[in-house]
PDB file of C-alpha atoms and ligand atoms in Angstrom:
ATOM      1  CA  MET A  65     -72.513 164.726   0.201  1.00 71.00           C
ATOM      2  CA  ALA A  66     -71.589 168.181  -1.124  1.00 69.00           C
ATOM      3  CA  GLY A  67     -71.689 166.744  -4.673  1.00 84.00           C
ATOM      4  CA  LEU A  68     -75.448 166.264  -4.394  1.00 90.00           C
ATOM      5  CA  PHE A  69     -75.854 170.030  -4.422  1.00 94.00           C
ATOM      6  CA  ASP A  70     -72.962 170.866  -6.749  1.00 97.00           C
ATOM      7  CA  LEU A  71     -73.933 173.382  -9.434  1.00 98.00           C
ATOM      8  CA  THR A  72     -70.480 173.739 -10.989  1.00 97.00           C
ATOM      9  CA  GLY A  73     -70.770 174.470 -14.703  1.00 96.00           C
ATOM     10  CA  LYS A  74     -74.397 175.617 -14.406  1.00 97.00           C
ATOM     11  CA  THR A  75     -75.733 179.113 -14.979  1.00 97.00           C
ATOM     12  CA  ALA A  76     -78.488 180.585 -12.839  1.00 98.00           C
ATOM     13  CA  LEU A  77     -80.628 183.618 -13.612  1.00 98.00           C
ATOM     14  CA  VAL A  78     -82.013 185.355 -10.516  1.00 98.00           C
ATOM     15  CA  THR A  79     -84.502 188.186 -10.873  1.00 98.00           C
ATOM     16  CA  GLY A  80     -84.474 190.892  -8.218  1.00 98.00           C
ATOM     17  CA  ALA A  81     -80.916 189.958  -7.257  1.00 98.00           C
ATOM     18  CA  ARG A  82     -79.908 193.413  -5.985  1.00 98.00           C
ATOM     19  CA  THR A  83     -81.397 193.222  -2.492  1.00 98.00           C
ATOM     20  CA  GLY A  84     -82.969 191.054   0.185  1.00 98.00           C
ATOM     21  CA  ILE A  85     -83.941 187.500  -0.651  1.00 98.00           C
ATOM     22  CA  GLY A  86     -82.728 187.679  -4.264  1.00 98.00           C
ATOM     23  CA  ALA A  87     -79.252 188.790  -3.198  1.00 98.00           C
ATOM     24  CA  ALA A  88     -79.015 185.924  -0.689  1.00 98.00           C
ATOM     25  CA  LEU A  89     -80.223 183.396  -3.281  1.00 98.00           C
ATOM     26  CA  ALA A  90     -77.762 184.654  -5.899  1.00 98.00           C
ATOM     27  CA  GLU A  91     -74.924 184.197  -3.426  1.00 98.00           C
ATOM     28  CA  THR A  92     -76.166 180.693  -2.525  1.00 98.00           C
ATOM     29  CA  LEU A  93     -76.078 179.601  -6.153  1.00 98.00           C
ATOM     30  CA  ALA A  94     -72.566 181.010  -6.456  1.00 98.00           C
ATOM     31  CA  GLN A  95     -71.513 179.133  -3.318  1.00 98.00           C
ATOM     32  CA  ALA A  96     -72.776 175.943  -4.967  1.00 98.00           C
ATOM     33  CA  GLY A  97     -70.620 176.684  -8.019  1.00 98.00           C
ATOM     34  CA  ALA A  98     -73.012 178.282 -10.531  1.00 98.00           C
ATOM     35  CA  ASP A  99     -72.269 181.359 -12.613  1.00 97.00           C
ATOM     36  CA  VAL A 100     -74.959 183.917 -11.869  1.00 98.00           C
ATOM     37  CA  VAL A 101     -76.894 186.350 -14.015  1.00 97.00           C
ATOM     38  CA  GLY A 102     -78.579 188.948 -11.814  1.00 98.00           C
ATOM     39  CA  LEU A 103     -81.559 190.829 -13.191  1.00 97.00           C
ATOM     40  CA  GLY A 104     -82.965 194.021 -11.713  1.00 97.00           C
ATOM     41  CA  SER A 105     -84.041 197.522 -12.556  1.00 97.00           C
ATOM     42  CA  ARG A 106     -80.859 198.989 -11.032  1.00 98.00           C
ATOM     43  CA  THR A 107     -77.171 198.129 -10.994  1.00 98.00           C
ATOM     44  CA  MET A 108     -76.141 195.719  -8.203  1.00 98.00           C
ATOM     45  CA  PRO A 109     -72.442 196.025  -7.325  1.00 98.00           C
ATOM     46  CA  GLU A 110     -72.881 194.421  -3.897  1.00 98.00           C
ATOM     47  CA  THR A 111     -74.430 191.295  -5.396  1.00 98.00           C
ATOM     48  CA  ARG A 112     -71.650 191.158  -7.983  1.00 98.00           C
ATOM     49  CA  ALA A 113     -69.006 191.313  -5.231  1.00 98.00           C
ATOM     50  CA  ALA A 114     -70.744 188.645  -3.127  1.00 98.00           C
ATOM     51  CA  VAL A 115     -71.070 186.278  -6.106  1.00 98.00           C
ATOM     52  CA  GLU A 116     -67.566 186.823  -7.470  1.00 98.00           C
ATOM     53  CA  ALA A 117     -66.100 186.220  -3.990  1.00 98.00           C
ATOM     54  CA  HIS A 118     -67.009 182.562  -4.544  1.00 98.00           C
ATOM     55  CA  GLY A 119     -64.822 182.353  -7.655  1.00 98.00           C
ATOM     56  CA  VAL A 120     -67.651 182.226 -10.199  1.00 98.00           C
ATOM     57  CA  ARG A 121     -68.739 184.734 -12.818  1.00 97.00           C
ATOM     58  CA  PHE A 122     -71.458 187.378 -12.555  1.00 98.00           C
ATOM     59  CA  HIS A 123     -73.350 189.211 -15.272  1.00 97.00           C
ATOM     60  CA  GLU A 124     -75.902 191.924 -14.657  1.00 97.00           C
ATOM     61  CA  ILE A 125     -78.981 192.619 -16.759  1.00 96.00           C
ATOM     62  CA  ILE A 126     -80.747 195.904 -16.079  1.00 97.00           C
ATOM     63  CA  ARG A 127     -84.377 195.490 -16.976  1.00 96.00           C
ATOM     64  CA  ASP A 128     -87.650 196.896 -15.670  1.00 97.00           C
ATOM     65  CA  LEU A 129     -89.864 193.831 -15.416  1.00 98.00           C
ATOM     66  CA  GLU A 130     -92.977 195.993 -15.189  1.00 97.00           C
ATOM     67  CA  ALA A 131     -92.422 196.906 -18.840  1.00 96.00           C
ATOM     68  CA  GLY A 132     -92.497 193.281 -20.038  1.00 91.00           C
ATOM     69  CA  GLY A 133     -90.850 192.918 -23.435  1.00 88.00           C
ATOM     70  CA  ASP A 134     -88.794 190.328 -25.235  1.00 93.00           C
ATOM     71  CA  PHE A 135     -87.722 187.710 -22.702  1.00 95.00           C
ATOM     72  CA  ALA A 136     -86.139 185.462 -25.347  1.00 95.00           C
ATOM     73  CA  ALA A 137     -83.700 188.289 -26.125  1.00 94.00           C
ATOM     74  CA  LEU A 138     -83.026 188.692 -22.410  1.00 93.00           C
ATOM     75  CA  LEU A 139     -82.124 185.010 -22.127  1.00 94.00           C
ATOM     76  CA  ALA A 140     -79.939 185.298 -25.227  1.00 93.00           C
ATOM     77  CA  ASP A 141     -78.048 188.128 -23.511  1.00 89.00           C
ATOM     78  CA  ALA A 142     -77.415 185.845 -20.536  1.00 90.00           C
ATOM     79  CA  ALA A 143     -76.460 182.964 -22.847  1.00 91.00           C
ATOM     80  CA  ASP A 144     -73.899 185.107 -24.671  1.00 90.00           C
ATOM     81  CA  ARG A 145     -71.957 185.449 -21.429  1.00 89.00           C
ATOM     82  CA  PHE A 146     -71.857 182.021 -19.849  1.00 89.00           C
ATOM     83  CA  GLY A 147     -74.170 179.754 -21.825  1.00 89.00           C
ATOM     84  CA  ALA A 148     -77.920 179.668 -21.443  1.00 93.00           C
ATOM     85  CA  PRO A 149     -79.287 179.611 -17.883  1.00 96.00           C
ATOM     86  CA  ASP A 150     -80.029 176.141 -16.484  1.00 97.00           C
ATOM     87  CA  ILE A 151     -81.777 177.508 -13.395  1.00 98.00           C
ATOM     88  CA  LEU A 152     -84.318 180.343 -13.269  1.00 98.00           C
ATOM     89  CA  VAL A 153     -85.198 181.901  -9.920  1.00 98.00           C
ATOM     90  CA  ASN A 154     -88.244 184.144 -10.265  1.00 98.00           C
ATOM     91  CA  ASN A 155     -87.740 186.291  -7.193  1.00 98.00           C
ATOM     92  CA  ALA A 156     -88.408 189.917  -8.205  1.00 98.00           C
ATOM     93  CA  GLY A 157     -91.517 191.256  -6.562  1.00 98.00           C
ATOM     94  CA  ILE A 158     -93.120 194.356  -5.139  1.00 98.00           C
ATOM     95  CA  ILE A 159     -95.921 195.071  -2.702  1.00 97.00           C
ATOM     96  CA  ARG A 160     -98.351 198.001  -2.509  1.00 98.00           C
ATOM     97  CA  ARG A 161    -100.330 198.584   0.656  1.00 96.00           C
ATOM     98  CA  ALA A 162    -103.648 200.474   0.954  1.00 98.00           C
ATOM     99  CA  ASP A 163    -107.114 199.862   2.344  1.00 98.00           C
ATOM    100  CA  LEU A 164    -109.257 197.843  -0.052  1.00 98.00           C
ATOM    101  CA  VAL A 165    -111.666 200.755  -0.572  1.00 98.00           C
ATOM    102  CA  ASP A 166    -108.820 203.068  -1.604  1.00 98.00           C
ATOM    103  CA  PHE A 167    -106.754 200.635  -3.663  1.00 98.00           C
ATOM    104  CA  THR A 168    -105.841 202.038  -7.101  1.00 98.00           C
ATOM    105  CA  GLU A 169    -105.717 200.424 -10.514  1.00 98.00           C
ATOM    106  CA  ALA A 170    -102.089 201.569 -10.847  1.00 98.00           C
ATOM    107  CA  ASP A 171    -101.166 199.619  -7.711  1.00 98.00           C
ATOM    108  CA  TRP A 172    -103.028 196.610  -9.043  1.00 98.00           C
ATOM    109  CA  ASP A 173    -101.328 196.694 -12.461  1.00 98.00           C
ATOM    110  CA  ALA A 174     -97.762 197.292 -11.266  1.00 98.00           C
ATOM    111  CA  VAL A 175     -97.816 194.411  -8.793  1.00 98.00           C
ATOM    112  CA  MET A 176     -99.439 191.971 -11.191  1.00 98.00           C
ATOM    113  CA  ALA A 177     -97.030 192.904 -13.996  1.00 98.00           C
ATOM    114  CA  ILE A 178     -93.889 192.307 -11.930  1.00 98.00           C
ATOM    115  CA  ASN A 179     -94.951 189.520  -9.554  1.00 98.00           C
ATOM    116  CA  LEU A 180     -97.016 187.405 -11.942  1.00 98.00           C
ATOM    117  CA  LYS A 181     -96.935 188.354 -15.626  1.00 98.00           C
ATOM    118  CA  SER A 182     -93.155 188.664 -15.927  1.00 98.00           C
ATOM    119  CA  LEU A 183     -92.723 185.426 -13.950  1.00 98.00           C
ATOM    120  CA  PHE A 184     -94.880 183.547 -16.428  1.00 98.00           C
ATOM    121  CA  PHE A 185     -93.399 184.953 -19.623  1.00 98.00           C
ATOM    122  CA  LEU A 186     -89.803 184.643 -18.439  1.00 98.00           C
ATOM    123  CA  SER A 187     -90.510 181.030 -17.471  1.00 98.00           C
ATOM    124  CA  GLN A 188     -92.155 180.451 -20.849  1.00 98.00           C
ATOM    125  CA  ALA A 189     -89.072 181.793 -22.660  1.00 97.00           C
ATOM    126  CA  ALA A 190     -86.758 179.591 -20.573  1.00 98.00           C
ATOM    127  CA  ALA A 191     -88.954 176.514 -21.127  1.00 98.00           C
ATOM    128  CA  ARG A 192     -89.049 177.099 -24.889  1.00 98.00           C
ATOM    129  CA  ASP A 193     -85.246 177.250 -24.952  1.00 96.00           C
ATOM    130  CA  TRP A 194     -84.773 174.150 -22.758  1.00 97.00           C
ATOM    131  CA  ILE A 195     -87.293 172.133 -24.796  1.00 98.00           C
ATOM    132  CA  ALA A 196     -85.728 173.202 -28.102  1.00 96.00           C
ATOM    133  CA  ARG A 197     -82.284 172.106 -26.892  1.00 95.00           C
ATOM    134  CA  GLY A 198     -83.543 168.993 -25.073  1.00 97.00           C
ATOM    135  CA  VAL A 199     -81.834 169.929 -21.815  1.00 96.00           C
ATOM    136  CA  GLU A 200     -82.900 169.852 -18.179  1.00 97.00           C
ATOM    137  CA  GLY A 201     -84.183 172.999 -16.497  1.00 98.00           C
ATOM    138  CA  ARG A 202     -85.081 174.186 -13.023  1.00 98.00           C
ATOM    139  CA  ILE A 203     -87.551 176.948 -12.189  1.00 98.00           C
ATOM    140  CA  VAL A 204     -87.913 178.149  -8.601  1.00 99.00           C
ATOM    141  CA  ASN A 205     -90.599 180.749  -7.939  1.00 99.00           C
ATOM    142  CA  ILE A 206     -90.742 182.885  -4.825  1.00 98.00           C
ATOM    143  CA  ALA A 207     -94.286 182.625  -3.524  1.00 99.00           C
ATOM    144  CA  SER A 208     -95.471 183.891  -0.111  1.00 98.00           C
ATOM    145  CA  LEU A 209     -97.608 183.104   2.915  1.00 98.00           C
ATOM    146  CA  LEU A 210    -100.134 185.137   0.926  1.00 98.00           C
ATOM    147  CA  SER A 211    -100.191 182.307  -1.611  1.00 98.00           C
ATOM    148  CA  PHE A 212    -102.241 180.538   1.108  1.00 98.00           C
ATOM    149  CA  GLN A 213    -103.768 183.325   3.185  1.00 98.00           C
ATOM    150  CA  GLY A 214    -105.684 186.512   2.439  1.00 98.00           C
ATOM    151  CA  GLY A 215    -103.584 189.137   4.147  1.00 96.00           C
ATOM    152  CA  ILE A 216    -104.704 192.687   4.898  1.00 94.00           C
ATOM    153  CA  ARG A 217    -104.426 195.844   2.731  1.00 96.00           C
ATOM    154  CA  VAL A 218    -102.474 194.067  -0.044  1.00 98.00           C
ATOM    155  CA  PRO A 219    -105.071 192.922  -2.623  1.00 98.00           C
ATOM    156  CA  SER A 220    -102.839 192.851  -5.690  1.00 98.00           C
ATOM    157  CA  TYR A 221    -100.003 191.203  -3.787  1.00 98.00           C
ATOM    158  CA  THR A 222    -102.308 188.456  -2.490  1.00 98.00           C
ATOM    159  CA  ALA A 223    -103.795 187.915  -5.953  1.00 99.00           C
ATOM    160  CA  SER A 224    -100.339 187.771  -7.514  1.00 99.00           C
ATOM    161  CA  LYS A 225     -98.923 185.334  -4.957  1.00 98.00           C
ATOM    162  CA  HIS A 226    -101.945 183.025  -5.167  1.00 99.00           C
ATOM    163  CA  GLY A 227    -101.277 183.178  -8.912  1.00 99.00           C
ATOM    164  CA  VAL A 228     -97.613 182.307  -8.434  1.00 99.00           C
ATOM    165  CA  LEU A 229     -98.569 179.098  -6.636  1.00 98.00           C
ATOM    166  CA  GLY A 230    -101.174 178.225  -9.251  1.00 98.00           C
ATOM    167  CA  LEU A 231     -98.753 178.838 -12.096  1.00 98.00           C
ATOM    168  CA  THR A 232     -96.064 176.816 -10.325  1.00 99.00           C
ATOM    169  CA  ARG A 233     -98.429 173.847 -10.399  1.00 98.00           C
ATOM    170  CA  LEU A 234     -99.612 174.454 -13.962  1.00 98.00           C
ATOM    171  CA  MET A 235     -96.081 174.814 -15.302  1.00 98.00           C
ATOM    172  CA  ALA A 236     -94.947 171.736 -13.372  1.00 98.00           C
ATOM    173  CA  ASN A 237     -97.746 169.675 -14.918  1.00 98.00           C
ATOM    174  CA  GLU A 238     -96.949 170.751 -18.479  1.00 98.00           C
ATOM    175  CA  LEU A 239     -93.181 170.575 -18.190  1.00 98.00           C
ATOM    176  CA  ALA A 240     -92.582 167.500 -16.008  1.00 98.00           C
ATOM    177  CA  GLY A 241     -92.304 165.235 -19.041  1.00 97.00           C
ATOM    178  CA  LYS A 242     -89.727 167.543 -20.596  1.00 98.00           C
ATOM    179  CA  ARG A 243     -87.134 167.299 -17.803  1.00 97.00           C
ATOM    180  CA  ILE A 244     -88.061 170.693 -16.384  1.00 98.00           C
ATOM    181  CA  THR A 245     -89.022 171.023 -12.742  1.00 98.00           C
ATOM    182  CA  VAL A 246     -91.048 173.942 -11.390  1.00 99.00           C
ATOM    183  CA  ASN A 247     -91.305 174.536  -7.648  1.00 99.00           C
ATOM    184  CA  ALA A 248     -91.835 177.397  -5.235  1.00 99.00           C
ATOM    185  CA  ILE A 249     -90.506 178.637  -1.928  1.00 99.00           C
ATOM    186  CA  ALA A 250     -92.958 180.434   0.344  1.00 98.00           C
ATOM    187  CA  PRO A 251     -90.985 182.701   2.663  1.00 98.00           C
ATOM    188  CA  GLY A 252     -92.513 183.746   5.952  1.00 98.00           C
ATOM    189  CA  TYR A 253     -91.934 187.213   7.363  1.00 98.00           C
ATOM    190  CA  ILE A 254     -88.364 188.020   6.312  1.00 98.00           C
ATOM    191  CA  GLU A 255     -86.346 191.117   7.216  1.00 97.00           C
ATOM    192  CA  THR A 256     -86.027 192.931   3.858  1.00 96.00           C
ATOM    193  CA  ASP A 257     -87.104 196.236   2.282  1.00 94.00           C
ATOM    194  CA  ASN A 258     -90.422 194.555   1.436  1.00 92.00           C
ATOM    195  CA  THR A 259     -91.347 194.270   5.129  1.00 94.00           C
ATOM    196  CA  ALA A 260     -89.668 197.453   6.423  1.00 95.00           C
ATOM    197  CA  PRO A 261     -93.001 199.298   6.905  1.00 93.00           C
ATOM    198  CA  LEU A 262     -94.381 196.376   8.946  1.00 92.00           C
ATOM    199  CA  ARG A 263     -91.307 196.261  11.169  1.00 94.00           C
ATOM    200  CA  ALA A 264     -91.440 200.048  11.616  1.00 95.00           C
ATOM    201  CA  ASP A 265     -94.993 199.772  12.995  1.00 94.00           C
ATOM    202  CA  PRO A 266     -94.573 198.579  16.603  1.00 95.00           C
ATOM    203  CA  VAL A 267     -98.126 197.205  16.897  1.00 95.00           C
ATOM    204  CA  ARG A 268     -98.079 195.291  13.609  1.00 93.00           C
ATOM    205  CA  SER A 269     -94.529 194.099  14.217  1.00 95.00           C
ATOM    206  CA  ARG A 270     -95.449 192.697  17.661  1.00 96.00           C
ATOM    207  CA  GLN A 271     -98.620 191.034  16.288  1.00 95.00           C
ATOM    208  CA  ILE A 272     -96.591 189.277  13.615  1.00 95.00           C
ATOM    209  CA  LEU A 273     -93.776 188.238  15.935  1.00 96.00           C
ATOM    210  CA  ASP A 274     -96.204 186.849  18.513  1.00 97.00           C
ATOM    211  CA  ARG A 275     -97.662 184.541  15.847  1.00 97.00           C
ATOM    212  CA  ILE A 276     -94.366 183.097  14.591  1.00 98.00           C
ATOM    213  CA  PRO A 277     -93.675 179.802  16.434  1.00 98.00           C
ATOM    214  CA  ALA A 278     -89.912 180.231  15.937  1.00 98.00           C
ATOM    215  CA  GLY A 279     -90.146 183.489  17.883  1.00 97.00           C
ATOM    216  CA  ARG A 280     -88.175 185.615  15.418  1.00 97.00           C
ATOM    217  CA  TRP A 281     -88.462 187.210  11.989  1.00 97.00           C
ATOM    218  CA  GLY A 282     -86.742 185.307   9.199  1.00 98.00           C
ATOM    219  CA  LEU A 283     -83.557 186.416   7.460  1.00 98.00           C
ATOM    220  CA  PRO A 284     -82.804 186.100   3.727  1.00 98.00           C
ATOM    221  CA  ASP A 285     -80.162 183.485   4.565  1.00 98.00           C
ATOM    222  CA  ASP A 286     -82.883 181.244   6.047  1.00 98.00           C
ATOM    223  CA  LEU A 287     -84.020 180.519   2.472  1.00 98.00           C
ATOM    224  CA  LYS A 288     -80.700 179.234   1.168  1.00 98.00           C
ATOM    225  CA  THR A 289     -81.097 175.515   1.844  1.00 98.00           C
ATOM    226  CA  ALA A 290     -84.587 175.374   0.355  1.00 98.00           C
ATOM    227  CA  LEU A 291     -83.217 176.784  -2.886  1.00 98.00           C
ATOM    228  CA  LEU A 292     -80.282 174.355  -2.902  1.00 98.00           C
ATOM    229  CA  PHE A 293     -82.714 171.462  -2.528  1.00 98.00           C
ATOM    230  CA  LEU A 294     -84.979 172.587  -5.364  1.00 98.00           C
ATOM    231  CA  ALA A 295     -82.120 173.553  -7.705  1.00 98.00           C
ATOM    232  CA  ALA A 296     -80.066 170.412  -7.067  1.00 97.00           C
ATOM    233  CA  PRO A 297     -79.305 168.112 -10.014  1.00 94.00           C
ATOM    234  CA  GLY A 298     -80.634 165.188  -7.942  1.00 94.00           C
ATOM    235  CA  SER A 299     -84.050 166.813  -7.404  1.00 97.00           C
ATOM    236  CA  SER A 300     -85.374 165.909 -10.856  1.00 96.00           C
ATOM    237  CA  TYR A 301     -88.387 164.055  -9.374  1.00 98.00           C
ATOM    238  CA  VAL A 302     -89.431 166.996  -7.178  1.00 98.00           C
ATOM    239  CA  THR A 303     -91.860 169.198  -9.061  1.00 98.00           C
ATOM    240  CA  GLY A 304     -95.048 171.169  -8.530  1.00 98.00           C
ATOM    241  CA  THR A 305     -94.439 171.641  -4.857  1.00 98.00           C
ATOM    242  CA  VAL A 306     -93.968 174.558  -2.487  1.00 98.00           C
ATOM    243  CA  VAL A 307     -91.581 174.693   0.442  1.00 98.00           C
ATOM    244  CA  PRO A 308     -92.635 177.113   3.179  1.00 98.00           C
ATOM    245  CA  VAL A 309     -89.723 178.654   5.097  1.00 98.00           C
ATOM    246  CA  ASP A 310     -91.714 180.488   7.715  1.00 98.00           C
ATOM    247  CA  GLY A 311     -90.601 179.596  11.248  1.00 98.00           C
ATOM    248  CA  GLY A 312     -93.744 177.478  11.563  1.00 98.00           C
ATOM    249  CA  TRP A 313     -96.288 180.193  10.662  1.00 98.00           C
ATOM    250  CA  LEU A 314     -98.465 177.990   8.442  1.00 98.00           C
ATOM    251  CA  ALA A 315     -98.453 175.137  10.933  1.00 97.00           C
ATOM    252  CA  ARG A 316    -100.064 177.282  13.587  1.00 94.00           C
TER     253      ARG A 316
HETATM  254  P1  LIG B 239     -86.837 193.522  -1.809  1.00 74.85           P
HETATM  255  O1  LIG B 239     -85.555 193.638  -1.057  1.00 74.85           O
HETATM  256  O2  LIG B 239     -87.679 194.729  -1.983  1.00 74.85           O
HETATM  257  O3  LIG B 239     -86.477 192.871  -3.221  1.00 74.85           O
HETATM  258  C1  LIG B 239     -87.269 192.989  -4.360  1.00 74.85           C
HETATM  259  C2  LIG B 239     -86.379 192.869  -5.581  1.00 74.85           C
HETATM  260  O4  LIG B 239     -87.207 192.919  -6.746  1.00 74.85           O
HETATM  261  C3  LIG B 239     -85.380 193.988  -5.654  1.00 74.85           C
HETATM  262  O5  LIG B 239     -84.074 193.482  -5.736  1.00 74.85           O
HETATM  263  C4  LIG B 239     -85.760 194.737  -6.920  1.00 74.85           C
HETATM  264  O6  LIG B 239     -84.611 195.085  -7.655  1.00 74.85           O
HETATM  265  C5  LIG B 239     -86.595 193.752  -7.713  1.00 74.85           C
HETATM  266  N1  LIG B 239     -87.575 194.484  -8.494  1.00 74.85           N
HETATM  267  C6  LIG B 239     -88.591 195.234  -8.029  1.00 74.85           C
HETATM  268  N2  LIG B 239     -89.239 195.831  -9.048  1.00 74.85           N
HETATM  269  C7  LIG B 239     -88.594 195.460 -10.184  1.00 74.85           C
HETATM  270  C8  LIG B 239     -88.785 195.743 -11.552  1.00 74.85           C
HETATM  271  N3  LIG B 239     -89.760 196.562 -11.984  1.00 74.85           N
HETATM  272  N4  LIG B 239     -87.944 195.184 -12.453  1.00 74.85           N
HETATM  273  C9  LIG B 239     -86.937 194.379 -12.050  1.00 74.85           C
HETATM  274  N5  LIG B 239     -86.723 194.063 -10.754  1.00 74.85           N
HETATM  275  C10 LIG B 239     -87.536 194.593  -9.835  1.00 74.85           C
HETATM  276  O7  LIG B 239     -87.789 192.466  -1.123  1.00 74.85           O
HETATM  277  P2  LIG B 239     -87.655 190.892  -0.836  1.00 74.85           P
HETATM  278  O8  LIG B 239     -88.389 190.659   0.403  1.00 74.85           O
HETATM  279  O9  LIG B 239     -86.256 190.438  -0.960  1.00 74.85           O
HETATM  280  O10 LIG B 239     -88.537 190.320  -2.029  1.00 74.85           O
HETATM  281  C11 LIG B 239     -88.105 189.282  -2.893  1.00 74.85           C
HETATM  282  C12 LIG B 239     -89.280 188.373  -3.189  1.00 74.85           C
HETATM  283  O11 LIG B 239     -89.651 187.698  -1.987  1.00 74.85           O
HETATM  284  C13 LIG B 239     -90.523 189.068  -3.693  1.00 74.85           C
HETATM  285  O12 LIG B 239     -91.151 188.303  -4.705  1.00 74.85           O
HETATM  286  C14 LIG B 239     -91.414 189.106  -2.469  1.00 74.85           C
HETATM  287  O13 LIG B 239     -92.774 189.179  -2.775  1.00 74.85           O
HETATM  288  C15 LIG B 239     -91.053 187.774  -1.846  1.00 74.85           C
HETATM  289  N6  LIG B 239     -91.413 187.615  -0.439  1.00 74.85           N
HETATM  290  C16 LIG B 239     -90.853 188.396   0.518  1.00 74.85           C
HETATM  291  C17 LIG B 239     -91.226 188.195   1.847  1.00 74.85           C
HETATM  292  C18 LIG B 239     -90.638 188.996   2.971  1.00 74.85           C
HETATM  293  O14 LIG B 239     -91.090 188.836   4.117  1.00 74.85           O
HETATM  294  N7  LIG B 239     -89.647 189.830   2.749  1.00 74.85           N
HETATM  295  C19 LIG B 239     -92.159 187.231   2.166  1.00 74.85           C
HETATM  296  C20 LIG B 239     -92.730 186.465   1.151  1.00 74.85           C
HETATM  297  C21 LIG B 239     -92.339 186.658  -0.154  1.00 74.85           C
HETATM  298  P3  LIG B 239     -84.341 196.596  -8.168  1.00 74.85           P
HETATM  299  O15 LIG B 239     -84.339 197.452  -6.960  1.00 74.85           O
HETATM  300  O16 LIG B 239     -83.051 196.500  -8.878  1.00 74.85           O
HETATM  301  O17 LIG B 239     -85.484 196.897  -9.088  1.00 74.85           O
END
């Protein structure tokens, strides 16, 4: 059974691997046997330790995704270490909160650049490489409940996460015939830095908790099995889909 999810000999690139969901997903891939390349704007010694504890290799790439740039060179850097990534997890993301009437262009641009633009162009670079070499690839995008719902006070985040789901489908359609799958995970309300302001607000925190059928906030570890499923070698016929991991939020 474990062999179905065995990633031994594979390399996975995880963006935003320093904290929260990305750190948990990097460790999951390591647990399944993959070498991991962690990308973030800051060094990530804790992620390195967690990955290496599973007996696989870790390489860190420090890169500000808001700045864009040459993603083919970034992948070549990863490839120089362990061989080109077979799995790309587009997890890095930020959120900016303000009332609609006060929302700034800077908060629009920063969120769209990191959450959506870098996701597309990094995926494009990976797809070009996989197609050129004729190998299989896996892309897993981290979407959101706000890929389906409007949210409040987060216009650029909602636009970006609706875009992530749309691009997941578009990329899946174009790449399915080339042995590349593209899927998404939509986390519910997860305890990370991203949601710290919500949890610090007792009214908002209670409103959210009361609406979650599971009766608790999610933890980064709750997302591990969804990633294993989508990254698994045997999941080659699963593409263009999104797996919500939300304690039942969307079912309500
Ligand atoms: P988080 O702890 O704040 O993680 C965000 C990660 O993104 C950080 O590791 C950060 O790394 C990286 N990042 C941010 N700006 C970057 C930049 N300019 N360049 C490179 N990396 C950058 O929050 P999280 O909740 O784990 O978020 C991970 C993903 O899950 C995001 O896409 C988020 O939208 C999504 N999500 C979260 C929730 C939730 O409830 N927490 C729900 C739905 C979706 P550095 O600090 O190294 O830059």
